[in-house]
PDB file of C-alpha atoms in Angstrom:
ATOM      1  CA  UNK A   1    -127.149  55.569-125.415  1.00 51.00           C
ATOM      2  CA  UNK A   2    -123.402  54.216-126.438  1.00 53.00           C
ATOM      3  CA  UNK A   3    -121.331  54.325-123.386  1.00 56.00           C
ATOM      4  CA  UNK A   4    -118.357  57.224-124.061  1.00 52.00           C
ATOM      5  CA  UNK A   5    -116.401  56.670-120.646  1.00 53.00           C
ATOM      6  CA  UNK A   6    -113.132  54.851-122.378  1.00 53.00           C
ATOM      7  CA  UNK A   7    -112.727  58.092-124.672  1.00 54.00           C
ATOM      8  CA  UNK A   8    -113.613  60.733-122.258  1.00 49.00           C
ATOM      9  CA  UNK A   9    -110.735  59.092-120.482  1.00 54.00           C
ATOM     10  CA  UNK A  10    -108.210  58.834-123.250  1.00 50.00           C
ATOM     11  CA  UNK A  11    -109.043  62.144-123.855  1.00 49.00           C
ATOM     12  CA  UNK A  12    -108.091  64.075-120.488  1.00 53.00           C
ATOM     13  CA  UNK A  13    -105.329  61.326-120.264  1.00 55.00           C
ATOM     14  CA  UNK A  14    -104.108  63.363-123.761  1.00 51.00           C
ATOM     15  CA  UNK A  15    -104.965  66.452-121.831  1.00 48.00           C
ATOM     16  CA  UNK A  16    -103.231  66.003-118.860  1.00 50.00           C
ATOM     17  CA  UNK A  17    -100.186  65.437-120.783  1.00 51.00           C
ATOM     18  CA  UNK A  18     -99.849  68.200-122.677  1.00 48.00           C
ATOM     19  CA  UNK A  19    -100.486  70.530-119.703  1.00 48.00           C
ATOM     20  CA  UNK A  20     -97.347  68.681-117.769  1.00 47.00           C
ATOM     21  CA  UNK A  21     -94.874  68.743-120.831  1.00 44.00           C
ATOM     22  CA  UNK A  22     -95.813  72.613-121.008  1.00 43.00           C
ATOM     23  CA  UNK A  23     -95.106  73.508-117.645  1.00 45.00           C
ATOM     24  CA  UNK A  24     -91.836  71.571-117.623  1.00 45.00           C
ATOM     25  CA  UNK A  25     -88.940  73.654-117.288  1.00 45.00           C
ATOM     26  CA  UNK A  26     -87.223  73.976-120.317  1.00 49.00           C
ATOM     27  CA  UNK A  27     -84.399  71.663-121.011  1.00 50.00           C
ATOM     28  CA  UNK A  28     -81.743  74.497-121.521  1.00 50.00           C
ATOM     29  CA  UNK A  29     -82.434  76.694-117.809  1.00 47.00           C
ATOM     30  CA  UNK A  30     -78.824  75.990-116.893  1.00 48.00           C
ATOM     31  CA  UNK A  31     -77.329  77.555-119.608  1.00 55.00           C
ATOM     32  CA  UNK A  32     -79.458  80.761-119.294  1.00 53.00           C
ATOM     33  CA  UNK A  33     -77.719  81.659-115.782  1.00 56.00           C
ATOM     34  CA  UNK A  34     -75.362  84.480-115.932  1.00 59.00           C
ATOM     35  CA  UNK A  35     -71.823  84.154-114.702  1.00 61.00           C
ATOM     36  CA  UNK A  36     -70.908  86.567-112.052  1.00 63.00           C
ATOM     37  CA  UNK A  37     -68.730  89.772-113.920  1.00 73.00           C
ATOM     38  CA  UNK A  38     -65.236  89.422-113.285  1.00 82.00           C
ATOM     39  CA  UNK A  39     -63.279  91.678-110.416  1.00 91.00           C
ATOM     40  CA  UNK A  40     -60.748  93.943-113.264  1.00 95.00           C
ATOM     41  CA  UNK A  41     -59.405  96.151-110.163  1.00 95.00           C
ATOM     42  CA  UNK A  42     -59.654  97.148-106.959  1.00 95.00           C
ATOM     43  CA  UNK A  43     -58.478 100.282-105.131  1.00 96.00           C
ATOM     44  CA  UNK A  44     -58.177 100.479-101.238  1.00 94.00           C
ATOM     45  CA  UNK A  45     -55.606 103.488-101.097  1.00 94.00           C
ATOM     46  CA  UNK A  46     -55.915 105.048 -97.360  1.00 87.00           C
ATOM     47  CA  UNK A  47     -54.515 108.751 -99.061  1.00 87.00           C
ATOM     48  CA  UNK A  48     -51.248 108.615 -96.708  1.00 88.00           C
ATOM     49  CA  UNK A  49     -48.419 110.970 -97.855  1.00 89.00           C
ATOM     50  CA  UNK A  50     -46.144 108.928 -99.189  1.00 94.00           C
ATOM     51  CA  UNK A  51     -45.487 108.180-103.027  1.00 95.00           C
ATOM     52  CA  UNK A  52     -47.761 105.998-105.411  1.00 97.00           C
ATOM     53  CA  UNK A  53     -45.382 102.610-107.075  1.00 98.00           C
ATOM     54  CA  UNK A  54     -46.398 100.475-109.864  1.00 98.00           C
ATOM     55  CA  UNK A  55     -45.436  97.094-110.306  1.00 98.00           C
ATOM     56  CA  UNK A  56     -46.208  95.453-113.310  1.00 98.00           C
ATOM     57  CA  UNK A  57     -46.224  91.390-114.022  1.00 97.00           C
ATOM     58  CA  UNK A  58     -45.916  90.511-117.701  1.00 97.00           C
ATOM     59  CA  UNK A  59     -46.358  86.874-116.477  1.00 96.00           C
ATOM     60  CA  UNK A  60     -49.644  87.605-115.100  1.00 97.00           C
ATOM     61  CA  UNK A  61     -50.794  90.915-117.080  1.00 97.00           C
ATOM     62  CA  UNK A  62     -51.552  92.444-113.319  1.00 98.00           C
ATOM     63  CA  UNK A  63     -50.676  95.685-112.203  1.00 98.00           C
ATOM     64  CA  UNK A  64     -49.803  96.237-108.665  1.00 97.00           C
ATOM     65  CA  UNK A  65     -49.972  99.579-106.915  1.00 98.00           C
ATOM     66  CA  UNK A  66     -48.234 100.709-103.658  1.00 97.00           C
ATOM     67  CA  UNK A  67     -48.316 103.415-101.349  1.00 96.00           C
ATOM     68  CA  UNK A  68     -44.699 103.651 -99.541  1.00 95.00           C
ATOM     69  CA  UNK A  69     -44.683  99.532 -98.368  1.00 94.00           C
ATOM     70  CA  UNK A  70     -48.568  99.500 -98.362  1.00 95.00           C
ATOM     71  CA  UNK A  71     -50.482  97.229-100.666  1.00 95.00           C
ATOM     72  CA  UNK A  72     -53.528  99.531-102.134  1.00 96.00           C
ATOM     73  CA  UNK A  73     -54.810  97.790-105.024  1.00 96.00           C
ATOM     74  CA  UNK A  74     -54.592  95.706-108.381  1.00 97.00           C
ATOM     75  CA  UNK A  75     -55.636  95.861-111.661  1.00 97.00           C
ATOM     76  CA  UNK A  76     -55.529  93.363-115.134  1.00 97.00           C
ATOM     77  CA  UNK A  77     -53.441  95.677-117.927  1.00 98.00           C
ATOM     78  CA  UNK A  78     -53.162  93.996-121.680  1.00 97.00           C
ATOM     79  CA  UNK A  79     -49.456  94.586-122.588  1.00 97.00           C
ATOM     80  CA  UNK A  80     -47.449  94.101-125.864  1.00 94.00           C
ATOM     81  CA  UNK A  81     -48.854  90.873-127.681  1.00 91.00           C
ATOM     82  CA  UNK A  82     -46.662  88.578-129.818  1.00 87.00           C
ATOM     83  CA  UNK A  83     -44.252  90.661-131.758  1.00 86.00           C
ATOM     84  CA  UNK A  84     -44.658  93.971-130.062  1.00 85.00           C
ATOM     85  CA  UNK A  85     -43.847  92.850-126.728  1.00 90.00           C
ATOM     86  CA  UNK A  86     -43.476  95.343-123.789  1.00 95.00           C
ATOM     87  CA  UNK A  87     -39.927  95.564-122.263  1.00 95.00           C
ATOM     88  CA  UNK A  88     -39.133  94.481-118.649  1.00 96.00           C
ATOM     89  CA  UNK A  89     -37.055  97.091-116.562  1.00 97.00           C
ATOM     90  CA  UNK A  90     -37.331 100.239-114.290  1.00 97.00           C
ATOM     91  CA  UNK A  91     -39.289 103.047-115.598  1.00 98.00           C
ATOM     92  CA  UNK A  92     -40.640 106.622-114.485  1.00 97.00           C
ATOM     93  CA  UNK A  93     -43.656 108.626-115.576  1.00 97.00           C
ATOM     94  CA  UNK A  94     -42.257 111.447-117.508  1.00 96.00           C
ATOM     95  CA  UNK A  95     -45.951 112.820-119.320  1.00 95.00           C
ATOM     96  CA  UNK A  96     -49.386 112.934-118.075  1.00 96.00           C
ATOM     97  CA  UNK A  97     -51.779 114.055-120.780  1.00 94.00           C
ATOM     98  CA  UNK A  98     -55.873 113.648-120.184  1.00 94.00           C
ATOM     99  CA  UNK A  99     -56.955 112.944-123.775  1.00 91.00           C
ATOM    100  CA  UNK A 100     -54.646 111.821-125.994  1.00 87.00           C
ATOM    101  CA  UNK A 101     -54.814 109.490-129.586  1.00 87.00           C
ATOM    102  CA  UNK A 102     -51.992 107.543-131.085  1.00 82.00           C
ATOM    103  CA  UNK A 103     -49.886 108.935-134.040  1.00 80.00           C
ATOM    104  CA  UNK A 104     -49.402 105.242-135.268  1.00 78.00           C
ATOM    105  CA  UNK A 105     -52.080 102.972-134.870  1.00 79.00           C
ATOM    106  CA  UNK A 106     -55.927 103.105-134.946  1.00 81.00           C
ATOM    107  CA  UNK A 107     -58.970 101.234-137.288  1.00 80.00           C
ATOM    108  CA  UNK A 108     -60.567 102.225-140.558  1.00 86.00           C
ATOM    109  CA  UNK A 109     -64.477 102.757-140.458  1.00 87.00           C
ATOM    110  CA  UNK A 110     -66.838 102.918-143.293  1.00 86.00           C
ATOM    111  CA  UNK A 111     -69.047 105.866-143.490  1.00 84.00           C
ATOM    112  CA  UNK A 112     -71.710 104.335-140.748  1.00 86.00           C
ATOM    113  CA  UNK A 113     -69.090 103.704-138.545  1.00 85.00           C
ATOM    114  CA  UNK A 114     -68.297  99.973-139.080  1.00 88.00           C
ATOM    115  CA  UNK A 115     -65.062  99.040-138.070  1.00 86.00           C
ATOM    116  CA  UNK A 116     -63.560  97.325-141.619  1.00 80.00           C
ATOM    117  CA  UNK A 117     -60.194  97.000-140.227  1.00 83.00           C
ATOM    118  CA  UNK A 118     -59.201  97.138-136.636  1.00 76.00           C
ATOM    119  CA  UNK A 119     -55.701  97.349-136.750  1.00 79.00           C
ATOM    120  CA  UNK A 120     -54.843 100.030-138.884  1.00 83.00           C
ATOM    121  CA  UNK A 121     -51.577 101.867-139.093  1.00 79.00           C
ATOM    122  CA  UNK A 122     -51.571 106.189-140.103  1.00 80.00           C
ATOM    123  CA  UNK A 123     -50.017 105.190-143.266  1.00 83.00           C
ATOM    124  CA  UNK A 124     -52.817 102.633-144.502  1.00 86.00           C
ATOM    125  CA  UNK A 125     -54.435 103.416-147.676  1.00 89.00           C
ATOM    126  CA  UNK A 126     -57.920 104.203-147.146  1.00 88.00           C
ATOM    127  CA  UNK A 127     -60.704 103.363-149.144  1.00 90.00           C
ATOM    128  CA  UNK A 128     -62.941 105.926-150.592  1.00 89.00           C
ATOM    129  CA  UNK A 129     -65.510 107.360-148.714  1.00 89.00           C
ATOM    130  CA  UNK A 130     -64.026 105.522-145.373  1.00 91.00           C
ATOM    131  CA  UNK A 131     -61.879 107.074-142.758  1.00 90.00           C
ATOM    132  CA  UNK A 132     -58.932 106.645-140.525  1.00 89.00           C
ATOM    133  CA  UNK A 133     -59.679 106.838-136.678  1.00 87.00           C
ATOM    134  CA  UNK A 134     -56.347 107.162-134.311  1.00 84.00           C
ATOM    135  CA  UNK A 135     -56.785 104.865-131.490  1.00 82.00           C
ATOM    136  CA  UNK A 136     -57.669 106.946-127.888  1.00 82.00           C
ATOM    137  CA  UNK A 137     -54.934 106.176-125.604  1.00 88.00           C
ATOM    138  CA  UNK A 138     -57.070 108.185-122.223  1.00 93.00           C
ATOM    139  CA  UNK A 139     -55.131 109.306-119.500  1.00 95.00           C
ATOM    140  CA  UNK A 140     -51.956 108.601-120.919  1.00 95.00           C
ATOM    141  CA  UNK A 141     -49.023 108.356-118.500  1.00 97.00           C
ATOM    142  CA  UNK A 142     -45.542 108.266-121.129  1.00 95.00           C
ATOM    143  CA  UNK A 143     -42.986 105.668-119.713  1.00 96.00           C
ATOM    144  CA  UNK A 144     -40.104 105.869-122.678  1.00 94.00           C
ATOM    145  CA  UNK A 145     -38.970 108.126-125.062  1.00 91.00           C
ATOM    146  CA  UNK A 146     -39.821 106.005-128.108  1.00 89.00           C
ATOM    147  CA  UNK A 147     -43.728 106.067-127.297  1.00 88.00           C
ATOM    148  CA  UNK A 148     -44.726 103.180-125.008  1.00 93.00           C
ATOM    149  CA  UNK A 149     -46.872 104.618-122.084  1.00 95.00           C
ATOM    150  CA  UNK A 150     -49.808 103.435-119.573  1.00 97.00           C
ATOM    151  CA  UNK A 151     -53.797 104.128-120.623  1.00 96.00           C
ATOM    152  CA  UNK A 152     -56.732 103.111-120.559  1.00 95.00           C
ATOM    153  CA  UNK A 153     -57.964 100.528-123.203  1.00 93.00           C
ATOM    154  CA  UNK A 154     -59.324  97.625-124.589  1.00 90.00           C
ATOM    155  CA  UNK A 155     -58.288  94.111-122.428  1.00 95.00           C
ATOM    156  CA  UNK A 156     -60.449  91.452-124.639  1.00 93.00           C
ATOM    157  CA  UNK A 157     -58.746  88.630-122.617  1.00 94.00           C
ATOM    158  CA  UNK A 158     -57.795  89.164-118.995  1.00 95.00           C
ATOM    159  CA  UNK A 159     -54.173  87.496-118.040  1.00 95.00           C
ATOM    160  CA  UNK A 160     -53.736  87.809-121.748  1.00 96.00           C
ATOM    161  CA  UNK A 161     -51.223  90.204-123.653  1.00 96.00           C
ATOM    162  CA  UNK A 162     -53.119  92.470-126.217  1.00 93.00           C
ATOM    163  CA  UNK A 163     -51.772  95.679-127.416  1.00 92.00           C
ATOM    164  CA  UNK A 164     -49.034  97.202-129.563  1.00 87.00           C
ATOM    165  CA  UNK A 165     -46.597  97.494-126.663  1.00 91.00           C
ATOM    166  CA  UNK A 166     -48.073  99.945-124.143  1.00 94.00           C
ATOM    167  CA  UNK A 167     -49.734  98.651-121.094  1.00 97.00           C
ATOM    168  CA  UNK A 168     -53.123  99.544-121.336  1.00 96.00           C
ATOM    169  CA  UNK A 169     -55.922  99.776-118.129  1.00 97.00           C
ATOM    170  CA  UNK A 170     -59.681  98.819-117.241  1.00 96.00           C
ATOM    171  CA  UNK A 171     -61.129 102.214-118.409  1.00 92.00           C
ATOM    172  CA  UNK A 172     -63.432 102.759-115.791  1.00 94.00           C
ATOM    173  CA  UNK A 173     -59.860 102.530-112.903  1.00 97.00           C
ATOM    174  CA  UNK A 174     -57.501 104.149-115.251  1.00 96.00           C
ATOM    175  CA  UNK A 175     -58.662 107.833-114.194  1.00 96.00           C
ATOM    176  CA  UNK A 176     -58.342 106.903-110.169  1.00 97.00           C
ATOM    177  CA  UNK A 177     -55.000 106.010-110.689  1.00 97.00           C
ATOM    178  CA  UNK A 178     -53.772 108.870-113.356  1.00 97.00           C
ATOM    179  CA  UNK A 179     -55.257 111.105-110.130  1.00 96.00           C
ATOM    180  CA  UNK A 180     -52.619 109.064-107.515  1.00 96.00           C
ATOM    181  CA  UNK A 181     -49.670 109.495-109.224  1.00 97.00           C
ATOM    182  CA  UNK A 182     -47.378 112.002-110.876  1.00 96.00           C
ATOM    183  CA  UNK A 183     -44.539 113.111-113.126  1.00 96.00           C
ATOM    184  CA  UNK A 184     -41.738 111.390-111.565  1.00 97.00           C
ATOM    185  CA  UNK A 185     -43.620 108.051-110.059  1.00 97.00           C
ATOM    186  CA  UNK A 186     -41.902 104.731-110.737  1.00 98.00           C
ATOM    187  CA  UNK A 187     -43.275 102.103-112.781  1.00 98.00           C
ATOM    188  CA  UNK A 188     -41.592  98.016-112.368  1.00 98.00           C
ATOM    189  CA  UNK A 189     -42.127  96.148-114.893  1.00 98.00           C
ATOM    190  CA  UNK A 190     -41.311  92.391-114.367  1.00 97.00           C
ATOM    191  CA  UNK A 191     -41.596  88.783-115.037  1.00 97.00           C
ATOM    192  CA  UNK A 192     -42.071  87.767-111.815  1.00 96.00           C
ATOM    193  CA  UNK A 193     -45.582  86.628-111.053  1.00 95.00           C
ATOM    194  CA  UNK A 194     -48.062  89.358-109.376  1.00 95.00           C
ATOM    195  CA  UNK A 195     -48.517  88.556-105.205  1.00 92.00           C
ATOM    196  CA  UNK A 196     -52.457  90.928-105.692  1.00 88.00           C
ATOM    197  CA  UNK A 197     -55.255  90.053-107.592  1.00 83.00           C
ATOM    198  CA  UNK A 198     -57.871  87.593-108.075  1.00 80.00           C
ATOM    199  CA  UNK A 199     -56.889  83.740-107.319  1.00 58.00           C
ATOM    200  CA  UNK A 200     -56.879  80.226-109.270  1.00 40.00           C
ATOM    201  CA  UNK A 201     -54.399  82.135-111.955  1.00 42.00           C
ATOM    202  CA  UNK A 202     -57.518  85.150-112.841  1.00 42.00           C
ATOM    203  CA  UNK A 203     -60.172  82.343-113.256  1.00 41.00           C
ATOM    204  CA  UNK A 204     -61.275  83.377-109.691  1.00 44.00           C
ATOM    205  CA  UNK A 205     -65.207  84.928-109.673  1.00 44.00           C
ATOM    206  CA  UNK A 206     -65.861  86.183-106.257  1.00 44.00           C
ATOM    207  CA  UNK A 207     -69.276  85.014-104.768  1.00 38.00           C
ATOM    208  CA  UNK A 208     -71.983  87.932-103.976  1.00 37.00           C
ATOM    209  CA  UNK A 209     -72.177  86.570-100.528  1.00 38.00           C
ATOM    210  CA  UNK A 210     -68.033  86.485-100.241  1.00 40.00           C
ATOM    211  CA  UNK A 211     -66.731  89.769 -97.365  1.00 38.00           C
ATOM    212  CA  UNK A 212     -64.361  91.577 -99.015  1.00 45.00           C
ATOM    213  CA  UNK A 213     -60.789  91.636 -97.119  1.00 44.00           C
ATOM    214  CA  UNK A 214     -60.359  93.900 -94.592  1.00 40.00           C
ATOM    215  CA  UNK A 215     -57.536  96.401 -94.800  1.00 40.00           C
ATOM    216  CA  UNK A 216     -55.647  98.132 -91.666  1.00 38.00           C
ATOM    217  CA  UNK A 217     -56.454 102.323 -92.384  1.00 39.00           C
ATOM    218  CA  UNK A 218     -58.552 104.096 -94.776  1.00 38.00           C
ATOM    219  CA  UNK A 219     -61.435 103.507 -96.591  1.00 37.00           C
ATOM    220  CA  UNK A 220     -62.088  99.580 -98.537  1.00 35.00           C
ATOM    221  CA  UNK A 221     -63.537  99.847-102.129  1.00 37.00           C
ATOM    222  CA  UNK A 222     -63.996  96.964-104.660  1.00 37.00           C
ATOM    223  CA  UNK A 223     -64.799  98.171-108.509  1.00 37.00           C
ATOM    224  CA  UNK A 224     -66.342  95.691-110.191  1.00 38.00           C
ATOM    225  CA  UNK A 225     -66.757  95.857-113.827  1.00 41.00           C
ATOM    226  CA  UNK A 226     -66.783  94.028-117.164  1.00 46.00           C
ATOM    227  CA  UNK A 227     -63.859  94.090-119.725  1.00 48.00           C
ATOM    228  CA  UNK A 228     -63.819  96.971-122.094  1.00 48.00           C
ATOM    229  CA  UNK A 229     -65.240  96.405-126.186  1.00 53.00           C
ATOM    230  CA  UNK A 230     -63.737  98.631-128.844  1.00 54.00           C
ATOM    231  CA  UNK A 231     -67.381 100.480-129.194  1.00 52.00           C
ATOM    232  CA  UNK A 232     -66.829 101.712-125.514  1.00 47.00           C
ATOM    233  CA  UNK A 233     -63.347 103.498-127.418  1.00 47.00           C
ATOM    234  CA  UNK A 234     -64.741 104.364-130.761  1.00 49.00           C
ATOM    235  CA  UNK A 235     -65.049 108.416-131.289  1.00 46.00           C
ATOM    236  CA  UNK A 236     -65.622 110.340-134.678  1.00 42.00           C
ATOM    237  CA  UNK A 237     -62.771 110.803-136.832  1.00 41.00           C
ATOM    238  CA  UNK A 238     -60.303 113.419-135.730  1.00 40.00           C
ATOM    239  CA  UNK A 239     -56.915 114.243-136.820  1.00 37.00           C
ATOM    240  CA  UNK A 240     -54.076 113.161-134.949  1.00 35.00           C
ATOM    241  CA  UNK A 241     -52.972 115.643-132.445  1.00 36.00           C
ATOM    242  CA  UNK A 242     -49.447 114.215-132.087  1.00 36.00           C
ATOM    243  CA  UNK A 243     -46.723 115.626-135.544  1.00 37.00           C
ATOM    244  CA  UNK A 244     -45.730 112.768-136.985  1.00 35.00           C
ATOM    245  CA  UNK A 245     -42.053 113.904-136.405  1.00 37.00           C
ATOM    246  CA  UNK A 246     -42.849 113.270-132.448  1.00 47.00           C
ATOM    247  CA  UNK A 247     -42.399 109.910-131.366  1.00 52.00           C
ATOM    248  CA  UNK A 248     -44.638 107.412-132.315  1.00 54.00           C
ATOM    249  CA  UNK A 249     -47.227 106.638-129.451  1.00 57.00           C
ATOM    250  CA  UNK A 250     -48.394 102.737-130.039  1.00 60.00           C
ATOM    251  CA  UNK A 251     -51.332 101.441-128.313  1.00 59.00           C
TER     252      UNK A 251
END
């Protein structure tokens, strides 16, 4: 009988080999690890009776809040991008309305809801069987006359300028704070860089094992959350609730 040794052995050789490069981790694991989701606010307010503040840093798109000369929280805000830039100076709330949509700006969406354009003015043309949707502005808090105000909205790029002029917040914070203030509560807005929020110039991702910071009275809470996407804004076409002979709300 012919001696079959030398193949048996090239054979489980073969085997052998196969069964390693299969279990080998793929070659692409490291890009498959999610990054931590970015800090967008936090709120530590102790409930004291003195008066909410809002300082605002164009510089670094961070809102700071105050309670008398106490530090109780932070938050990224998306303010007027090239050409529709917000103006620096010393504001007051003058409007607080829950659920309120822009009279000038919003998107056109086709007739399954696909945003076609995403920057569209009330005046647009619209394409047959499309419609015009004003933009949300929730929990809008009115700063001028002339329709730039505080609500919540998209912020695509954190530390980076994004809207029509108005200041928009995280969505999931912007009804905590429209709850601390009031009619009347004054609103900073500056060039001077921010002295809250995250570190390293907003690049900073907090590790899972990290303590949060302790603060002297009342209750600590961190909200973490990821930045808002247009879907998370998009509602069925309604009419705008503003006359156009108001004036114009931007977003």
């Amino acid at each position: 009988m012919r001696d079959l040794s030398p193949n048996l052995s090239v054979f489980s050789s073969a085997v052998l080999a196969l069964l390693s490069a299969s279990c080998a981790a793929p070659h692409h694991t490291s890009q498959m690890v999610k990054k931590a989701p970015r800090v967008m606010h936090e709120w530590y307010d102790d409930g004291g009776p003195d008066r909410v503040s809002i300082q605002i840093s164009l510089k670094d798109q961070i809102a700071e809040f105050k309670r008398g000369d106490r530090e109780i929280g932070w938050c990224y805000v998306a303010t007027g991008k090239e050409g529709h830039g917000t103006s620096d100076g010393t504001y007051k709330i003058t409007e607080k309305i829950e659920d309120k949509y822009s009279n000038r700006y919003g998107w056109i969406e086709d007739e399954f809801g696909n945003v076609v354009d995403g920057d569209a003015r009330y005046n647009d043309k619209v394409p047959e069987g499309m419609a015009y949707v004003p933009a949300p502005m929730p929990h809008w808090m009115r700063l001028t006359s002339y329709g730039i105000g505080m609500h919540g909205g998209l912020i695509p790029d954190p530390g980076k300028p994004a809207s029509h002029g108005c200041i928009r917040l995280p969505k999931e914070f912007v009804p905590i704070l429209f709850d601390a203030v009031m009619v009347g509560t004054t609103v900073t807005i500056t060039h001077a860089p921010s002295t809250q929020g995250p570190k390293s110039e907003g690049l900073y991702m907090p590790s899972p094992h990290e303590l949060p910071r302790q603060r002297p009275g009342g209750d600590y809470r961190e909200i973490e959350s990821r930045p808002a996407t247009e879907s998370d804004f998009r509602r069925s076409p309604r009419p705008l609730r503003t006359p156009l002979s108001d004036p114009f709300e931007v977003y």
